[in-house]
Coordinates of C-alpha atoms and ligand atoms in Angstrom, one line a residue:
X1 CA 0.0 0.0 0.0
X2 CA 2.7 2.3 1.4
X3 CA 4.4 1.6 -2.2
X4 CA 2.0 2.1 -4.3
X5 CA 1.1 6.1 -2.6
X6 CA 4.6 6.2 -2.9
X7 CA 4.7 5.6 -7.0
X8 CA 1.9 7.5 -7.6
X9 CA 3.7 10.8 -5.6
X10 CA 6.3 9.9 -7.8
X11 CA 4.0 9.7 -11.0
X12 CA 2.2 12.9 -9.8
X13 CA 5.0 15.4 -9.5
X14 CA 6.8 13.9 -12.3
X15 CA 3.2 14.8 -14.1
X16 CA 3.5 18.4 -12.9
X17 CA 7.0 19.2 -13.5
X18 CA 6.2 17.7 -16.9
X19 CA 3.7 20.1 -17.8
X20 CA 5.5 22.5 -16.6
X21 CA 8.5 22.3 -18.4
X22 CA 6.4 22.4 -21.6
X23 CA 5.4 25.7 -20.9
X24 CA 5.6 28.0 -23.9
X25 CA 5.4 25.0 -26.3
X26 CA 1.4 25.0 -27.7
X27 CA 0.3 21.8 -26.2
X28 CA 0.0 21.2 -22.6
X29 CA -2.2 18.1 -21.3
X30 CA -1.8 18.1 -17.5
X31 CA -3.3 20.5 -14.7
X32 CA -0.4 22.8 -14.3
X33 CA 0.6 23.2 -10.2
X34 CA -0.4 26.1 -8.4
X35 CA 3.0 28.6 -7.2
X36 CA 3.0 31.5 -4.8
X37 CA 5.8 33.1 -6.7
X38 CA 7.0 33.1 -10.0
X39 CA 10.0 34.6 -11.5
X40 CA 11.9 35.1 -14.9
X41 CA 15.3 36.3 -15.8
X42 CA 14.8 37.2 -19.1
X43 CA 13.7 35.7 -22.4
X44 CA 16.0 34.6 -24.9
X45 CA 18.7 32.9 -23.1
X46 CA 21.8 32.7 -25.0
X47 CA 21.3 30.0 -27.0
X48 CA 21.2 26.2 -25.8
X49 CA 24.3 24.3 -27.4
X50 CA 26.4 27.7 -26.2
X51 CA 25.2 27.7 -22.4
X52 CA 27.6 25.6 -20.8
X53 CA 27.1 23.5 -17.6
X54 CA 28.7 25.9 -15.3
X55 CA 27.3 29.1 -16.8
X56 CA 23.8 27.1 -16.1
X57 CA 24.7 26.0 -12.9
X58 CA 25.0 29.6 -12.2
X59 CA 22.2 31.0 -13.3
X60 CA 20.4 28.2 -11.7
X61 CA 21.6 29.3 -8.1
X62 CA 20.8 32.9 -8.6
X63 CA 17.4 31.7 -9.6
X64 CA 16.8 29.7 -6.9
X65 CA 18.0 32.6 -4.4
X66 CA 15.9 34.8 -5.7
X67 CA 12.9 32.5 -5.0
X68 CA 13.5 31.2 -2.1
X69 CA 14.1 35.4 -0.9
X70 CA 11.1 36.1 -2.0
X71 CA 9.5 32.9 -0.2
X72 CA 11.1 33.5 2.9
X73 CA 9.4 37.0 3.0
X74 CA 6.0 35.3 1.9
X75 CA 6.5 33.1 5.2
X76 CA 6.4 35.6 7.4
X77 CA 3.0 36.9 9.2
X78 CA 3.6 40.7 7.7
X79 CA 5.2 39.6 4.5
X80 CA 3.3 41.2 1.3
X81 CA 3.4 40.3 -2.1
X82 CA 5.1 43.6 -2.6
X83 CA 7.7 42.7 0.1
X84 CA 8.1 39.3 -2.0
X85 CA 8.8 41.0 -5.4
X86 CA 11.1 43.4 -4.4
X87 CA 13.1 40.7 -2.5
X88 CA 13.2 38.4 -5.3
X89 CA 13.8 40.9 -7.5
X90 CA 17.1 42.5 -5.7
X91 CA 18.8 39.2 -5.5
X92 CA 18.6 39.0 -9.4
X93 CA 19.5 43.0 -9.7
X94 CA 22.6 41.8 -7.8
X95 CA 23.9 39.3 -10.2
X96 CA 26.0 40.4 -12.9
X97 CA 24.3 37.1 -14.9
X98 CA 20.9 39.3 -15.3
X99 CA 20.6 42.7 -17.2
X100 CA 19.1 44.7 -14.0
X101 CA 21.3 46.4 -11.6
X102 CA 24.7 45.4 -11.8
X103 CA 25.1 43.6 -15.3
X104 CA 23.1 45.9 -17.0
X105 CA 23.1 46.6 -20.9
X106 CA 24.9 49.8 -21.8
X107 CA 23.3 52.7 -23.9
X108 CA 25.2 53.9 -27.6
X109 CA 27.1 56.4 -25.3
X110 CA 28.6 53.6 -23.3
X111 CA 26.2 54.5 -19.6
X112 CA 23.7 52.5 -17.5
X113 CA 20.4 53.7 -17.9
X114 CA 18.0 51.5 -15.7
X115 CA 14.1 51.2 -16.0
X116 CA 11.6 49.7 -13.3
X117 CA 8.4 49.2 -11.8
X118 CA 6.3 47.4 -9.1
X119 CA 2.8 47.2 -8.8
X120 CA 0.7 46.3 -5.7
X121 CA -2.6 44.0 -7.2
X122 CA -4.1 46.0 -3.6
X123 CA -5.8 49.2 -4.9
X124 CA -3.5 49.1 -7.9
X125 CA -0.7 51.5 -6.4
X126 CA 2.0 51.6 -8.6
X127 CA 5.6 53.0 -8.9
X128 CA 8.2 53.2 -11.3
X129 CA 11.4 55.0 -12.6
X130 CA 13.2 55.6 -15.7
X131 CA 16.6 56.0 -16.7
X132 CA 18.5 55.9 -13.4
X133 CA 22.3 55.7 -13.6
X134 CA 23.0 55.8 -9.6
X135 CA 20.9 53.7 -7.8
X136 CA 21.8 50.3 -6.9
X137 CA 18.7 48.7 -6.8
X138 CA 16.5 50.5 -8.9
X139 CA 13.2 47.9 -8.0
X140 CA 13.5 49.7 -4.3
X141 CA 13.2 53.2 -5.8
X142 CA 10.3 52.3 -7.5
X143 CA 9.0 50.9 -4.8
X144 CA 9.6 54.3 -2.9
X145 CA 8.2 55.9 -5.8
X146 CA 4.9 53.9 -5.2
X147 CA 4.9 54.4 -1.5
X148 CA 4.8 58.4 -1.4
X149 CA 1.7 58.2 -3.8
X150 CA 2.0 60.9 -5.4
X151 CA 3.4 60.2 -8.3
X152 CA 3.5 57.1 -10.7
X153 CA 6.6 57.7 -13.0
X154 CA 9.7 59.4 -11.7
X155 CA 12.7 60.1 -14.9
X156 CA 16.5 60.7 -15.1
X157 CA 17.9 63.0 -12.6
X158 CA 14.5 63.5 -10.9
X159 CA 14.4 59.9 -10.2
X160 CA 17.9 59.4 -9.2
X161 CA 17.5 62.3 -6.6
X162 CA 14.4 61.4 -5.1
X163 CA 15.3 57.9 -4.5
X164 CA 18.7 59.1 -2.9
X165 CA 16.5 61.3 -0.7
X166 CA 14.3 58.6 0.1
X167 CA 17.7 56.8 1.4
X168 CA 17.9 54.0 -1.4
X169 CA 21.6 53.2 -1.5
X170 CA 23.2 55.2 -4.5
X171 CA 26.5 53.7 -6.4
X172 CA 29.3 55.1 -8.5
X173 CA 28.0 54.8 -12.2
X174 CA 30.6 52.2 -12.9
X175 CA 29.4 49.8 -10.6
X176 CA 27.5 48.6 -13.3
X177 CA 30.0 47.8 -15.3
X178 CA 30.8 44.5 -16.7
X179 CA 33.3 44.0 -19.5
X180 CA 30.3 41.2 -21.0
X181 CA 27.9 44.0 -21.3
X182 CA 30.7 46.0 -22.8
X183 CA 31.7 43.7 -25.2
X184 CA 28.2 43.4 -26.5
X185 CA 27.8 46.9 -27.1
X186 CA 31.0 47.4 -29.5
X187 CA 29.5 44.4 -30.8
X188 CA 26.5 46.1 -31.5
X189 CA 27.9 49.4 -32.6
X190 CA 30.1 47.4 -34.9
X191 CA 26.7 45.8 -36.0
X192 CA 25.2 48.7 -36.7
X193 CA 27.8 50.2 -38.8
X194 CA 27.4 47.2 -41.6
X195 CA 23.7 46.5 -40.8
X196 CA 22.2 50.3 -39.7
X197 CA 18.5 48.9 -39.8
X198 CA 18.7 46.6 -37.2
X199 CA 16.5 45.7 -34.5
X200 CA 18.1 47.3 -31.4
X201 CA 19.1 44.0 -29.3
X202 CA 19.3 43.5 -25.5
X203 CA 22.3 41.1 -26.2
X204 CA 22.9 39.1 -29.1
X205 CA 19.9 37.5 -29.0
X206 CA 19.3 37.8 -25.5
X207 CA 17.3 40.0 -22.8
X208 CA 18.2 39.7 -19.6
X209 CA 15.6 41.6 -17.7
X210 CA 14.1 40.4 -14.6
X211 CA 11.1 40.0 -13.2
X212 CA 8.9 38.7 -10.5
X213 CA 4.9 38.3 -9.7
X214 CA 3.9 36.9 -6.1
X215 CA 0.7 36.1 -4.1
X216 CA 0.8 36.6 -0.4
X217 CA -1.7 34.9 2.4
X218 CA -3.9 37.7 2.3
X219 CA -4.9 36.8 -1.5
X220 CA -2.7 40.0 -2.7
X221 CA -1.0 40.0 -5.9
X222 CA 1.7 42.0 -6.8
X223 CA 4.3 42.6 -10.0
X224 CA 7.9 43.9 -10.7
X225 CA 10.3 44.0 -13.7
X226 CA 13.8 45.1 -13.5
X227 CA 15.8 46.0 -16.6
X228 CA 18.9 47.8 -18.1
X229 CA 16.5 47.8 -21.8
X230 CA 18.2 47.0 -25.0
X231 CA 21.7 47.0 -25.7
X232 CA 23.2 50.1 -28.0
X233 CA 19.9 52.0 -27.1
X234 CA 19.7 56.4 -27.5
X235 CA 20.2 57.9 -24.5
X236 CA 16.4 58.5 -23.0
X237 CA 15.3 55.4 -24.4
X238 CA 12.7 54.2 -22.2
X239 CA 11.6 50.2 -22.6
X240 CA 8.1 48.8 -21.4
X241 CA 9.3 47.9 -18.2
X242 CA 8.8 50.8 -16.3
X243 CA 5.5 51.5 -18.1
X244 CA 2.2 50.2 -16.2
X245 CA 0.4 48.1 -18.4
X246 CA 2.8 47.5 -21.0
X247 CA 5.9 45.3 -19.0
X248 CA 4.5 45.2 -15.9
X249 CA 0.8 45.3 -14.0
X250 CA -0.8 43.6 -11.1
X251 CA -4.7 43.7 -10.4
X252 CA -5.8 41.4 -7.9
X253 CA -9.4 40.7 -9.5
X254 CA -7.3 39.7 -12.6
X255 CA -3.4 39.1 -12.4
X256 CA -0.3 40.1 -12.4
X257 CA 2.1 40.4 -14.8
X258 CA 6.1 40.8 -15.5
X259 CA 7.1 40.7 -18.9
X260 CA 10.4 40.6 -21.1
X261 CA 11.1 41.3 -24.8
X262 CA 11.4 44.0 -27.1
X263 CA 9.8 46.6 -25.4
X264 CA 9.1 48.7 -28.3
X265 CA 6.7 45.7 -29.2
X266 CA 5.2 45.6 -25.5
X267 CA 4.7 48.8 -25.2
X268 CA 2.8 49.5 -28.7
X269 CA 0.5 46.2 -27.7
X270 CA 0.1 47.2 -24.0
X271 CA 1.0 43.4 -23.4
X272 CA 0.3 43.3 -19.4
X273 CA -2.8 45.0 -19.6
X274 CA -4.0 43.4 -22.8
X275 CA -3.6 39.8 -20.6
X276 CA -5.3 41.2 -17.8
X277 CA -8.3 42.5 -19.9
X278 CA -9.1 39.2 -21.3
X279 CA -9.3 38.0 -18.0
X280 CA -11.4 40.8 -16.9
X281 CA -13.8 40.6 -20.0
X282 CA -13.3 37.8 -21.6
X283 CA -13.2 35.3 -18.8
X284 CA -10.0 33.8 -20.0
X285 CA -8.1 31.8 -17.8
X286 CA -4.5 33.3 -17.1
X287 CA -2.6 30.5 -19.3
X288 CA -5.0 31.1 -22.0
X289 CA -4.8 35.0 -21.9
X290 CA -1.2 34.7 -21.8
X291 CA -0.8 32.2 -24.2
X292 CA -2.6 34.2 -26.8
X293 CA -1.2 37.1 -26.2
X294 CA 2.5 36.0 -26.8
X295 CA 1.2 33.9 -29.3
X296 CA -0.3 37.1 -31.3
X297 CA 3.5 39.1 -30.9
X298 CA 6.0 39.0 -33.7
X299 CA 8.6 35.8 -33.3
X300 CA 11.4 36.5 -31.0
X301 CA 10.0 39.1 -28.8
X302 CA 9.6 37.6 -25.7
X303 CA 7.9 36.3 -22.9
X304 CA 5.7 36.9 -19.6
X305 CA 5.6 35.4 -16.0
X306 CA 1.5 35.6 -15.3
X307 CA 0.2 35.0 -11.9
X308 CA -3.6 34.9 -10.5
X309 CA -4.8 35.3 -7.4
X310 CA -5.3 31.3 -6.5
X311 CA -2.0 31.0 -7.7
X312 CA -2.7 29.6 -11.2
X313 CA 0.6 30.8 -13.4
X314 CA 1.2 31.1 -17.2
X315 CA 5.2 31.8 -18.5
X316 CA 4.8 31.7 -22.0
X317 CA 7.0 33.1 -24.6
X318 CA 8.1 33.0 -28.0
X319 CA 11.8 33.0 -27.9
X320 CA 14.3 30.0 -27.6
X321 CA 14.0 29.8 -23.7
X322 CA 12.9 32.5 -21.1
X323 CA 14.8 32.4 -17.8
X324 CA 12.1 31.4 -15.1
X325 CA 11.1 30.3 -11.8
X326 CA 8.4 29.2 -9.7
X327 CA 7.8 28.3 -6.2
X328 CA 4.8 26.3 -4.5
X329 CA 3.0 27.2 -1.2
X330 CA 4.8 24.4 0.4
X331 CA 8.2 25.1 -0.5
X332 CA 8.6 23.6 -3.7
X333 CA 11.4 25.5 -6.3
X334 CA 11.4 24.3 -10.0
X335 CA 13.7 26.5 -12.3
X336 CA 13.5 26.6 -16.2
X337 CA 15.4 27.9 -19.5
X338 CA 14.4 26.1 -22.2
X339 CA 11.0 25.0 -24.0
X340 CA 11.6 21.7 -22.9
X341 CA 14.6 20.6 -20.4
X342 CA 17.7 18.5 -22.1
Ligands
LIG1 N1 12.0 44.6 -22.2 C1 13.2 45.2 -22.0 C2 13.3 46.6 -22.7 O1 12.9 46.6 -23.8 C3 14.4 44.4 -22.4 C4 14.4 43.0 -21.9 O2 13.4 42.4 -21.6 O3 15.5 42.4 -21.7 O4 13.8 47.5 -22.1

């Protein structure tokens, strides 16, 4: 008897993992598990046969950290989903893997311009910033943004002073630094010169942004994207990620939503808001209004990390792999890169 409970745990979570690592492929036959916090690290990973095993090893671990932050925080009496995506979210900001915070993608002029936002599903408060080149963690001085209420979306020099007053930790520009990120924009620039109508790219074929959605025991959703935008970009460029509605929302009666891509193409489509609106007036379920949404974008774009309020979760996306992460009520971490794990 004992055995056979045994083999069919066994068959069960093999069944859920399963389905999960399918996720962003079309078909998907089993109930997918439920997670209190999902996570993604950008979409379009460098490209399979390139990723070694110690680079994914790597990005494995900072994965898993920034779940199990955000999880500990969900733990706790007090802990809010907002405390949850801002934790999970500064673990990845920390990494020089991920383009947020240090590691961040460097504009034509050679600086670090960094975009975010957070959302609280409560009463849809929301903050965000734009273009900051001192702040360390820039998903905290959104955050602050958000929790003086009076405004939504703070720019350039305006946001980097308000945050230092709010006491977010500033940094030396070059903190940012990395000579990867560097690389990749002479690359680009180089690019450019032989090719000058091309996409503006976050990487070669890669973007690193990172993101978080989480559900806390008081039903609350909440949303938060983190991103250095697209390699080679003008100087003011500002990418969906920062922009409610486009790469980042959070509506309790719906979802909420990080997203990663080409934010040109997120922002024209309003792809958060468009997901949560088929939810709202459709009746879609979050898998299918994420589904169809990434579905509907050019190929290559990206990808989204959609969470409801009973924990049902959607990560679609329409590159090679998207960087992603879940965790269950109970503890559970699975971590993902691929369509479908080697
Ligand atoms: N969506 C980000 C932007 O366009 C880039 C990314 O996801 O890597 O700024």
């Amino acid at each position: 008897m004992k055995r056979a409970i045994l083999v069919m745990a066994v068959f069960v979570l093999a069944g859920a993992s399963r389905a999960w690592a399918a996720d962003g492929d079309e078909k998907q036959t089993k109930a997918p598990p439920t997670a209190v916090l999902v996570i993604h690290g950008g979409a379009g990973p460098p490209p399979r046969a390139k990723l070694t095993a110690a680079q994914e090893k790597r990005y494995r671990a900072v994965l898993e950290e920034a779940l199990q932050k955000g999880y500990d925080v969900l733990q706790k009496e007090k802990g809010t989903s907002v405390d949850a995506v801002e934790a999970a979210i500064r673990v990845m900001e920390d990494s020089p893997l991920f383009n947020a915070g240090k590691g961040a993608v460097f504009t034509h002029e050679g600086r670090n311009e960094l975009d975010a936002a957070i959302m609280d599903g409560k009463g849809r408060r929301a903050g965000a910033v734009a273009g900051v080149t001192c702040i360390k963690n820039p998903i905290t001085a959104a955050r602050a943004v958000m929790e003086d209420g009076k405004h939504v979306l703070l720019v350039g020099d305006g946001a980097d002073r308000f945050a230092i007053r709010k006491g977010v930790k500033e940094v030396s520009p070059v903190y940012f630094w990395t000579q990867e990120r560097w690389q990749e924009l002479l690359d680009a620039i180089a690019e450019e010169k032989a090719k000058p109508r091309g996409r503006l790219r976050s990487s070669p074929r890669h973007f690193g942004t990172v993101g978080a959605a989480a559900l806390d025991r008081h039903g609350n959703l909440a949303a938060g994207t983190s991103t250095g935008g697209l390699t080679n970009k003008r100087h003011g460029r500002v990418g969906d990620s920062p922009i409610i509605g486009a790469g980042t929302y959070a509506d309790n009666a719906t979802c909420a939503v990080s997203a990663t891509g080409h934010g040109e193409t997120f922002i024209r489509r309003c792809v958060a808001y468009d997901i949560a609106a088929r939810i709202k007036y459709q009746g879609a379920t979050v898998a299918q209004a994420a589904g169809d949404v990434i579905k509907a974008l050019p190929e290559d774009s990206g990808g989204v990390i959609a969470l409801d309020a009973k924990g049902n979760f959607a990560t679609p996306f329409n590159t090679e792999g998207m960087f992603r992460g879940y965790i269950t009520r109970d503890g559970r971490k699975y971590v993902e890169i691929y369509r479908s794990q080697k």
